[in-house]
Tab-separated table of C-alpha atoms in Angstrom:
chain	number	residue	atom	x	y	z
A	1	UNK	CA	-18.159	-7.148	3.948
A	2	UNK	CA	-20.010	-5.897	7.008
A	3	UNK	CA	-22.292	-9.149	7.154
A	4	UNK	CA	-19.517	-11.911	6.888
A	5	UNK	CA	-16.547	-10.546	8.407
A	6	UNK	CA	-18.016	-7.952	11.628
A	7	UNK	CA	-14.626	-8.787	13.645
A	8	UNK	CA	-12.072	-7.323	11.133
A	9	UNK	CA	-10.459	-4.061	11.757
A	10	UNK	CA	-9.101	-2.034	8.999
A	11	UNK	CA	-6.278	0.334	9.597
A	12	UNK	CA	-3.615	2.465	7.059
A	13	UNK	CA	-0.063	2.460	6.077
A	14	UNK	CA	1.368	5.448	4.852
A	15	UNK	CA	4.756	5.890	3.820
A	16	UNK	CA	5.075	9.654	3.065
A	17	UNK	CA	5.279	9.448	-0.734
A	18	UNK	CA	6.842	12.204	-2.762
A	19	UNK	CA	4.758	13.335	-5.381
A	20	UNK	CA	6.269	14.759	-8.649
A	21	UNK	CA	6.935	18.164	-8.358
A	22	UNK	CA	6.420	18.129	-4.555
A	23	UNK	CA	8.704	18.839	-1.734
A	24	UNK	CA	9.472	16.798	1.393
A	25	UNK	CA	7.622	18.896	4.030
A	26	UNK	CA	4.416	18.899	1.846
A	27	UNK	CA	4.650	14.842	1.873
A	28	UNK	CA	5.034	14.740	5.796
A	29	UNK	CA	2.125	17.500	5.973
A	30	UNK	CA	-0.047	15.386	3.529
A	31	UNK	CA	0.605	12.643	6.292
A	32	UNK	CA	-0.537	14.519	8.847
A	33	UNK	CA	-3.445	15.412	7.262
A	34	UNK	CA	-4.465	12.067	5.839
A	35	UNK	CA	-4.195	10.921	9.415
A	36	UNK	CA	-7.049	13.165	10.611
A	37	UNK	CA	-8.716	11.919	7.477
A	38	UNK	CA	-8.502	8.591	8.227
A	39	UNK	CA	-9.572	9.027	12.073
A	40	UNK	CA	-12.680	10.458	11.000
A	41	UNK	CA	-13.222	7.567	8.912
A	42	UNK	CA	-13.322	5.430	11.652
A	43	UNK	CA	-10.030	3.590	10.779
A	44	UNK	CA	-8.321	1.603	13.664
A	45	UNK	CA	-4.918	2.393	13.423
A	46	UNK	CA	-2.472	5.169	11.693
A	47	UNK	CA	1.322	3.636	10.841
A	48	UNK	CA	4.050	5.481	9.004
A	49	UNK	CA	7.085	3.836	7.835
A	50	UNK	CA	10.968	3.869	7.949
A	51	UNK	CA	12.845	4.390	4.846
A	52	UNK	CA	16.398	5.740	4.577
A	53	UNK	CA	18.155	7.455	1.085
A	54	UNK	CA	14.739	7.560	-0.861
A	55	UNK	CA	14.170	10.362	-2.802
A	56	UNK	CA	10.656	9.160	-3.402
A	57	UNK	CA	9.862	8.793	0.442
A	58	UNK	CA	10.095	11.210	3.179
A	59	UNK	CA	9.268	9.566	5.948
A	60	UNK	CA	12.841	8.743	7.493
A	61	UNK	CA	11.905	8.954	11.152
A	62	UNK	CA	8.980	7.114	11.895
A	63	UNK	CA	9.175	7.541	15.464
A	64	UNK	CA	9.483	11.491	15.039
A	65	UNK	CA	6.440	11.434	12.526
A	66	UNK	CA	4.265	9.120	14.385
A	67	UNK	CA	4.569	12.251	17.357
A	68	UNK	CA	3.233	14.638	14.893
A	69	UNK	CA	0.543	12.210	13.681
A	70	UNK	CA	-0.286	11.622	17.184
A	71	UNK	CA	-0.236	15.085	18.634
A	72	UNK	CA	-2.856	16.009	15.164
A	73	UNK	CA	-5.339	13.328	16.084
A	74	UNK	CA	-6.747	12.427	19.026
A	75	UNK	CA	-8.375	8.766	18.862
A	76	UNK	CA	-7.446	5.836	16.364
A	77	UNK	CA	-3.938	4.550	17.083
A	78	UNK	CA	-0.988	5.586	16.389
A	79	UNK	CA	2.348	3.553	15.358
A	80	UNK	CA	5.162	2.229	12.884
A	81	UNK	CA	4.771	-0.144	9.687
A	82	UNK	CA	7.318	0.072	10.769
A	83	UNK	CA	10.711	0.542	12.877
A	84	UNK	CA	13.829	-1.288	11.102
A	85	UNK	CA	14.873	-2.778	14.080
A	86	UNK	CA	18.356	-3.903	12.341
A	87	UNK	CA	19.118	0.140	11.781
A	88	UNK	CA	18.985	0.635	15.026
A	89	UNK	CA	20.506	0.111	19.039
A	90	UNK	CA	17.330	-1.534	20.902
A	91	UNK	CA	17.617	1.068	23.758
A	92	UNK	CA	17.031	3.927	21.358
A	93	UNK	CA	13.961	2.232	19.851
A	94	UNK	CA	12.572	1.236	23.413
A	95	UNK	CA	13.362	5.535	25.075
A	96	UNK	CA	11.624	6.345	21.725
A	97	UNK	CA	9.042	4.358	22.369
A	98	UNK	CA	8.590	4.886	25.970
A	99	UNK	CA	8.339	8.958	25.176
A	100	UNK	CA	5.732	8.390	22.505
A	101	UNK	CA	3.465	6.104	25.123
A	102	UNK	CA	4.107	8.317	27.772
A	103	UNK	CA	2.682	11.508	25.656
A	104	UNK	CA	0.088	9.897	24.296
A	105	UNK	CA	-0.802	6.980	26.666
A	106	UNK	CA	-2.737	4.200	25.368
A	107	UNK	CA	-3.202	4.888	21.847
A	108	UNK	CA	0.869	4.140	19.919
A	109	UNK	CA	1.878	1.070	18.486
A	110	UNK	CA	5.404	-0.272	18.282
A	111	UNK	CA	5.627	-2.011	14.204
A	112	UNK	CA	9.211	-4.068	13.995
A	113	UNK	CA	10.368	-4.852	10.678
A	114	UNK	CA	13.743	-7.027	10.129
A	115	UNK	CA	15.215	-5.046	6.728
A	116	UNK	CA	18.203	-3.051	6.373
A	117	UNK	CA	18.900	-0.199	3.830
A	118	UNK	CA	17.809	-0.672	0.746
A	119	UNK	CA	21.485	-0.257	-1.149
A	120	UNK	CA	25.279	-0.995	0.165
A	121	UNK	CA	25.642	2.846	0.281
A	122	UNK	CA	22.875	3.438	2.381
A	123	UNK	CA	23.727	0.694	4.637
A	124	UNK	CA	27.306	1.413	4.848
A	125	UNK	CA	25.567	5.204	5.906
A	126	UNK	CA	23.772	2.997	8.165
A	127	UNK	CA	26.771	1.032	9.935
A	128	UNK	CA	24.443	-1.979	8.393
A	129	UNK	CA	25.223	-4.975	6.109
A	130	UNK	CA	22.661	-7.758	4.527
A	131	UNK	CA	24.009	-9.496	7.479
A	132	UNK	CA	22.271	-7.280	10.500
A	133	UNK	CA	18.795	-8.710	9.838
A	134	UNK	CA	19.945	-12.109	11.216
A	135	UNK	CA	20.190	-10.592	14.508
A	136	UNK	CA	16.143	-9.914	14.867
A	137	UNK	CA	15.416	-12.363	17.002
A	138	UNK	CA	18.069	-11.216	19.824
A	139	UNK	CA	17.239	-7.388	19.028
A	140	UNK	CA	14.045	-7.736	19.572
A	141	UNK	CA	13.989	-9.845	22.937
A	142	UNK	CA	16.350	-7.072	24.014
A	143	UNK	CA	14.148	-4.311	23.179
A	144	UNK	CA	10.830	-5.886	24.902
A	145	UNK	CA	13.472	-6.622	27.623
A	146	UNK	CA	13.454	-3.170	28.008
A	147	UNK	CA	9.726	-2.701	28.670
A	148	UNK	CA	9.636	-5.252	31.314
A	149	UNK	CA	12.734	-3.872	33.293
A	150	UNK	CA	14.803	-7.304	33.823
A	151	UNK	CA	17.999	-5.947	32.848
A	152	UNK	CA	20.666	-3.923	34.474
A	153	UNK	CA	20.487	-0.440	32.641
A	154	UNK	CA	16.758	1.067	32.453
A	155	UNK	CA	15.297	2.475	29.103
A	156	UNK	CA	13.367	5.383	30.647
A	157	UNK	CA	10.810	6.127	30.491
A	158	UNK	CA	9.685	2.568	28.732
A	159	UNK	CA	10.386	0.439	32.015
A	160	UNK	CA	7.149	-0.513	33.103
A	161	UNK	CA	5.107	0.227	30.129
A	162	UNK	CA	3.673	-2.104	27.913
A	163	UNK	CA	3.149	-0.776	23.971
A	164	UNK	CA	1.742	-3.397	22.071
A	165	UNK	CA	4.250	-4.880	19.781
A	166	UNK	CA	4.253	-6.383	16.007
A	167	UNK	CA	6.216	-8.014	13.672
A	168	UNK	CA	6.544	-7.310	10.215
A	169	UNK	CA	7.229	-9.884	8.079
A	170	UNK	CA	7.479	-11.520	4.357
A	171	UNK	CA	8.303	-14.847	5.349
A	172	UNK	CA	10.832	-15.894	7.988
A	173	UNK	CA	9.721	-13.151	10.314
A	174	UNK	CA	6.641	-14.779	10.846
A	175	UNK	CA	8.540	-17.875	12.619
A	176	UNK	CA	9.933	-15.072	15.128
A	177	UNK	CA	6.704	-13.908	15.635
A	178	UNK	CA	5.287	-17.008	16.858
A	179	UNK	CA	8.369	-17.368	19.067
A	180	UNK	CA	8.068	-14.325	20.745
A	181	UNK	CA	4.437	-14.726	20.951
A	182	UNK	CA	3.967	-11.146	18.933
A	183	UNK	CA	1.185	-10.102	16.456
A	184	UNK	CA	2.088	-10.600	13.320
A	185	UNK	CA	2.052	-8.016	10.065
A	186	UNK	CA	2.198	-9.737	6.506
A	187	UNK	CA	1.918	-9.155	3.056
A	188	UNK	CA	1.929	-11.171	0.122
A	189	UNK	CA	5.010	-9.512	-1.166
A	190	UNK	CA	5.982	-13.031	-2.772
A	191	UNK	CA	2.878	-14.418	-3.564
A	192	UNK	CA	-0.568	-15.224	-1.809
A	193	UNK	CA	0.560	-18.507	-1.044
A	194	UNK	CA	3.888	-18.296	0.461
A	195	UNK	CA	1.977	-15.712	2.646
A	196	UNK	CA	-0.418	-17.794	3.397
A	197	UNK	CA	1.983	-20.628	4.576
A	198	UNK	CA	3.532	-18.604	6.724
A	199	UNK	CA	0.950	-17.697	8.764
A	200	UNK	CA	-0.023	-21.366	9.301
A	201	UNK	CA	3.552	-21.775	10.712
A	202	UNK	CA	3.213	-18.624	12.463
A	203	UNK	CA	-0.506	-19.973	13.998
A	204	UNK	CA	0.700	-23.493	14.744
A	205	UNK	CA	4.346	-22.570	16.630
A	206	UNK	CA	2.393	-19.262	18.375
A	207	UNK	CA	4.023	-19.098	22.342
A	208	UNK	CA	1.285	-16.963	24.149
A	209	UNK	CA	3.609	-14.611	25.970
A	210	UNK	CA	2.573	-11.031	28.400
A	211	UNK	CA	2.142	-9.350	25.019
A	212	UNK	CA	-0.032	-11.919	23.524
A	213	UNK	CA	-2.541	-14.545	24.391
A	214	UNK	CA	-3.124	-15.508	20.860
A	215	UNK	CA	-1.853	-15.283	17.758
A	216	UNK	CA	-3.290	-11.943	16.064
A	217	UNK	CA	-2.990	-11.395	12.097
A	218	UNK	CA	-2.803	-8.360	10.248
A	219	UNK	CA	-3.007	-8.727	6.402
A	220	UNK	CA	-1.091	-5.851	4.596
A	221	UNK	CA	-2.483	-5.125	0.864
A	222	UNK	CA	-2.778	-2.064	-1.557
A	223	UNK	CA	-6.701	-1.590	-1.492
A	224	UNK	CA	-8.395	1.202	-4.128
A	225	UNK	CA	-11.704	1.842	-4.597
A	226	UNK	CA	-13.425	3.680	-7.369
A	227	UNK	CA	-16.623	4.700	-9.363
A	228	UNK	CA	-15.115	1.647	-12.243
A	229	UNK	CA	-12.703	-1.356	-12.114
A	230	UNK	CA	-10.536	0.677	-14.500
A	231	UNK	CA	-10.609	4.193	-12.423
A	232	UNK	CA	-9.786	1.477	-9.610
A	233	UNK	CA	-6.695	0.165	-11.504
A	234	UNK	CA	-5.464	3.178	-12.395
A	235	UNK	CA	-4.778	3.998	-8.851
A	236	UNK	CA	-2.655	1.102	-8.567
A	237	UNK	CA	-0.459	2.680	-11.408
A	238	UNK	CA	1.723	5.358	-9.948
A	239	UNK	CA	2.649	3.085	-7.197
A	240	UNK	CA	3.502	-0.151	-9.702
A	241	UNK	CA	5.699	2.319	-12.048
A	242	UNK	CA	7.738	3.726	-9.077
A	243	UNK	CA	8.504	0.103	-7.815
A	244	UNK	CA	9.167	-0.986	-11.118
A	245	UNK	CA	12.154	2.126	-11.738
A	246	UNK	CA	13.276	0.839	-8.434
A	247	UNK	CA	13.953	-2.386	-9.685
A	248	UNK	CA	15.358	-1.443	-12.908
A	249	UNK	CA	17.312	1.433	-11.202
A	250	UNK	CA	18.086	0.985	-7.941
A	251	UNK	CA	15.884	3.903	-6.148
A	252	UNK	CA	12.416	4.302	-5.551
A	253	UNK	CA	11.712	7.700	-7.273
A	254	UNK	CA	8.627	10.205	-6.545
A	255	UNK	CA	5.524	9.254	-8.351
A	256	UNK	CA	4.186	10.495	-11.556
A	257	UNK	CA	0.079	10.711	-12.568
A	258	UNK	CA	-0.935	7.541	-14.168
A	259	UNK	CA	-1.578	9.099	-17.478
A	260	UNK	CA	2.461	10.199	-17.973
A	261	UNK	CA	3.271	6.424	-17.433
A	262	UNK	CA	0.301	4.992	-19.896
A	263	UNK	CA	2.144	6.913	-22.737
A	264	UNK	CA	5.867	5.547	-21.961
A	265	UNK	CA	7.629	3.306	-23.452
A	266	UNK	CA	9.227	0.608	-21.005
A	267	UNK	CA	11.847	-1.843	-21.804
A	268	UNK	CA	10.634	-5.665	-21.736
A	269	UNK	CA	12.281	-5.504	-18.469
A	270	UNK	CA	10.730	-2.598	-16.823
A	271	UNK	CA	7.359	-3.633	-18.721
A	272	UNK	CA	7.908	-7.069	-16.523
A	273	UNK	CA	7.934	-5.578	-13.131
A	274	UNK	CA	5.408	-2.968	-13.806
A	275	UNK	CA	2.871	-5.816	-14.316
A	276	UNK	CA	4.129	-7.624	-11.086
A	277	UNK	CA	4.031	-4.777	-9.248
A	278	UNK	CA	-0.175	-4.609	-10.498
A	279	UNK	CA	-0.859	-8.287	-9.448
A	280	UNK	CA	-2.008	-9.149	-5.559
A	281	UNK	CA	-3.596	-5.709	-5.016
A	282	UNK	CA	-7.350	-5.415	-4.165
A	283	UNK	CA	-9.006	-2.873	-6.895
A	284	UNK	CA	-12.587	-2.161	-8.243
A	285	UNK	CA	-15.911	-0.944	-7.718
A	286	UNK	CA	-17.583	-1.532	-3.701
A	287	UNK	CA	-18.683	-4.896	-4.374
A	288	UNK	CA	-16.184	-5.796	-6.706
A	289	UNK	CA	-13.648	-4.911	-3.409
A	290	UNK	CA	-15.998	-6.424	-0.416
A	291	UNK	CA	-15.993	-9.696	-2.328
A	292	UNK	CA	-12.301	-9.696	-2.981
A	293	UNK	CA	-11.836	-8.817	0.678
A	294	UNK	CA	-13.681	-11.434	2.041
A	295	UNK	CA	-12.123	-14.019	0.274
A	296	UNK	CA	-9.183	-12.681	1.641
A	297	UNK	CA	-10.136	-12.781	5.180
A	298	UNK	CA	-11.368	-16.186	4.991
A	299	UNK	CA	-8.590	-17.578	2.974
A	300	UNK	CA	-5.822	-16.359	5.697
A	301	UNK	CA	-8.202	-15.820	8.673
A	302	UNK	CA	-6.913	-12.088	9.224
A	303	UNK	CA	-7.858	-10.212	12.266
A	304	UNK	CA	-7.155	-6.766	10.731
A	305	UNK	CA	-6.496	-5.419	7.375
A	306	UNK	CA	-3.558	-2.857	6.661
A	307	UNK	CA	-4.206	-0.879	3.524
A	308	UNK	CA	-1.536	0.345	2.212
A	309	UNK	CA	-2.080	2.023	-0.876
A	310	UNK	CA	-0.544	5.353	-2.160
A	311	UNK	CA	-0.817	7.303	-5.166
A	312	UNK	CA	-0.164	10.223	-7.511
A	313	UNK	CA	-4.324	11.680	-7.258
A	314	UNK	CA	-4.373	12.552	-3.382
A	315	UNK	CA	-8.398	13.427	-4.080
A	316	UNK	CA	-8.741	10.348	-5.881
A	317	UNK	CA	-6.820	8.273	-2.914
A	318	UNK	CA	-9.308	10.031	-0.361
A	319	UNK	CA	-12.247	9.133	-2.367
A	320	UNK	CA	-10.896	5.518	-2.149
A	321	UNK	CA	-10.485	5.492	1.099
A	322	UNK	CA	-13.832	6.873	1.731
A	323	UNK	CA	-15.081	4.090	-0.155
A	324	UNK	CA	-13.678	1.496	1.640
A	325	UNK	CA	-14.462	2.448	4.836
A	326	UNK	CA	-18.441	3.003	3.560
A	327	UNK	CA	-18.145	-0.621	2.291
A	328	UNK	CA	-16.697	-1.988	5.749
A	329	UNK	CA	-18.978	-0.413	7.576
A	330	UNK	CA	-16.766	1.954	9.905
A	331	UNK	CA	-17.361	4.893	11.601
């Protein structure tokens, strides 16, 4: 991996799972910790997420848990994979933003998804419909509006600062992206090659703006390394089941150890997503994993790699990580 793709920076997502059995706090400590973890490995960046009414995700306030992660660590980057900009007033986002830069200068990241809540309940919670992602485009001039100062009210203390900004995106994100002249975060949540076509579109309309010169792509994939291709898989599992219950039931629950879910019995329909959930994620032995990641990088031409994988095994998860980061050569 080292040899054929030396420019590519590798970085982590994690969202705070809840493990069976577990409590909330111990999820946002494991966090913390994992961070520190990860900064010794030599990762680039650190992002926690934004999730609202999960009971198998604690990570609610990524802004507030990015602080912690930031105040534990004290080199690789810190940010937000990311802030649901549709949840919230631009002016909030921007103060929190500004505080976080301002306590930790240099080294936070500002990661803008388009989503709202995950059910009508939480959104109605939220003040949210389906709707409220349609409005992106004008939240997020406003917020970067606020960093540059051009307005009428001031979003201390962000005026004047300039945190680099991403978008996250599945599909038609990646067109505001390109607008706005943004990095751009993508995944191939509905297939490599809708992903793939969509950051052609994103690379071809790209507006080089003050936060960008060039487009910059981050490719966001589950990536778990093991001893075997099977020990490798069986990461995945935990992970695949839990998005699988939330399609079948409506809520993304805590995860389980692989070897409870090998011995249930799933409906055809649960049984369907499971598998889907399995398919598009990196796993295997070192080289198995540095060829499938190069192929990757060439295919979409990625500047950095997100990895985003979580599971029930947090010693297993570390040794994966460990892994990876041997076979891309950080540190």
């Amino acid at each position: 991996m080292t040899s054929t793709s030396p420019h590519v920076r590798f970085s982590v997502l994690d969202r705070s799972r809840i493990r069976q059995g577990q409590d909330p706090g111990q999820a946002l400590r494991d966090t913390v910790d994992f961070a520190r973890e990860a900064e010794a490995l030599g990762f680039h960046r650190f992002w926690v997420s934004e999730h609202h009414g999960v009971p198998g995700v604690a990570g609610s306030a990524p802004t507030v848990l990015a602080a912690a992660v930031a105040a534990a660590t004290s080199r690789i980057r810190v940010g937000t994979g990311g802030v649901m900009l549709p949840n919230h007033r631009p002016i909030v986002v921007a103060e929190q933003f500004g505080v976080l830069e301002s306590l930790f200068p240099g080294r936070i990241d500002m990661g803008l998804g388009r989503s709202v809540g995950f059910t009508d309940g939480v959104r109605r919670a939220l003040g949210r419909d389906k709707d409220a992602m349609e409005d992106f485009g004008a939240m997020l001039a406003e917020l970067l509006g606020y960093f540059t100062g051009g307005g009428t009210v001031r979003a201390w203390p962000a005026t004047g600062l300039r945190v680099p900004a991403f978008v996250l995106a599945t599909g038609a994100g990646a067109d505001v992206a390109a607008e706005r002249g943004l990095p751009l975060v993508i995944g191939a949540v509905r297939g490599e090659e809708r992903m793939l076509e969509a950051i052609g579109r994103y690379r071809a309309g790209f507006r080089p703006s003050a936060w960008a010169a060039q487009p910059y792509v981050v490719v966001s994939t589950a990536v778990a390394v093991a001893e075997t291709t099977e020990q490798a898989r069986e990461l995945l599992v935990p992970e695949a089941w839990a998005a699988a219950w939330s399609r079948t039931h409506g809520t993304f629950p805590p995860l389980i150890p692989a070897g409870e879910i090998a011995s249930l019995v799933m409906t055809p329909r649960e049984r369907t997503y499971f598998e889907e959930a399995l398919r598009g994620h990196l796993h295997g032995t070192e080289s198995e994993v540095a060829k499938a990641l190069t192929g990757l990088v060439e295919r979409s031409g990625a500047d950095e790699v997100l990895v985003t994988t979580s599971t029930y095994d947090r010693a297993a998860m570390a040794d994966s990580y460990r892994r990876l980061a041997g076979l891309a050569g950080l540190g």
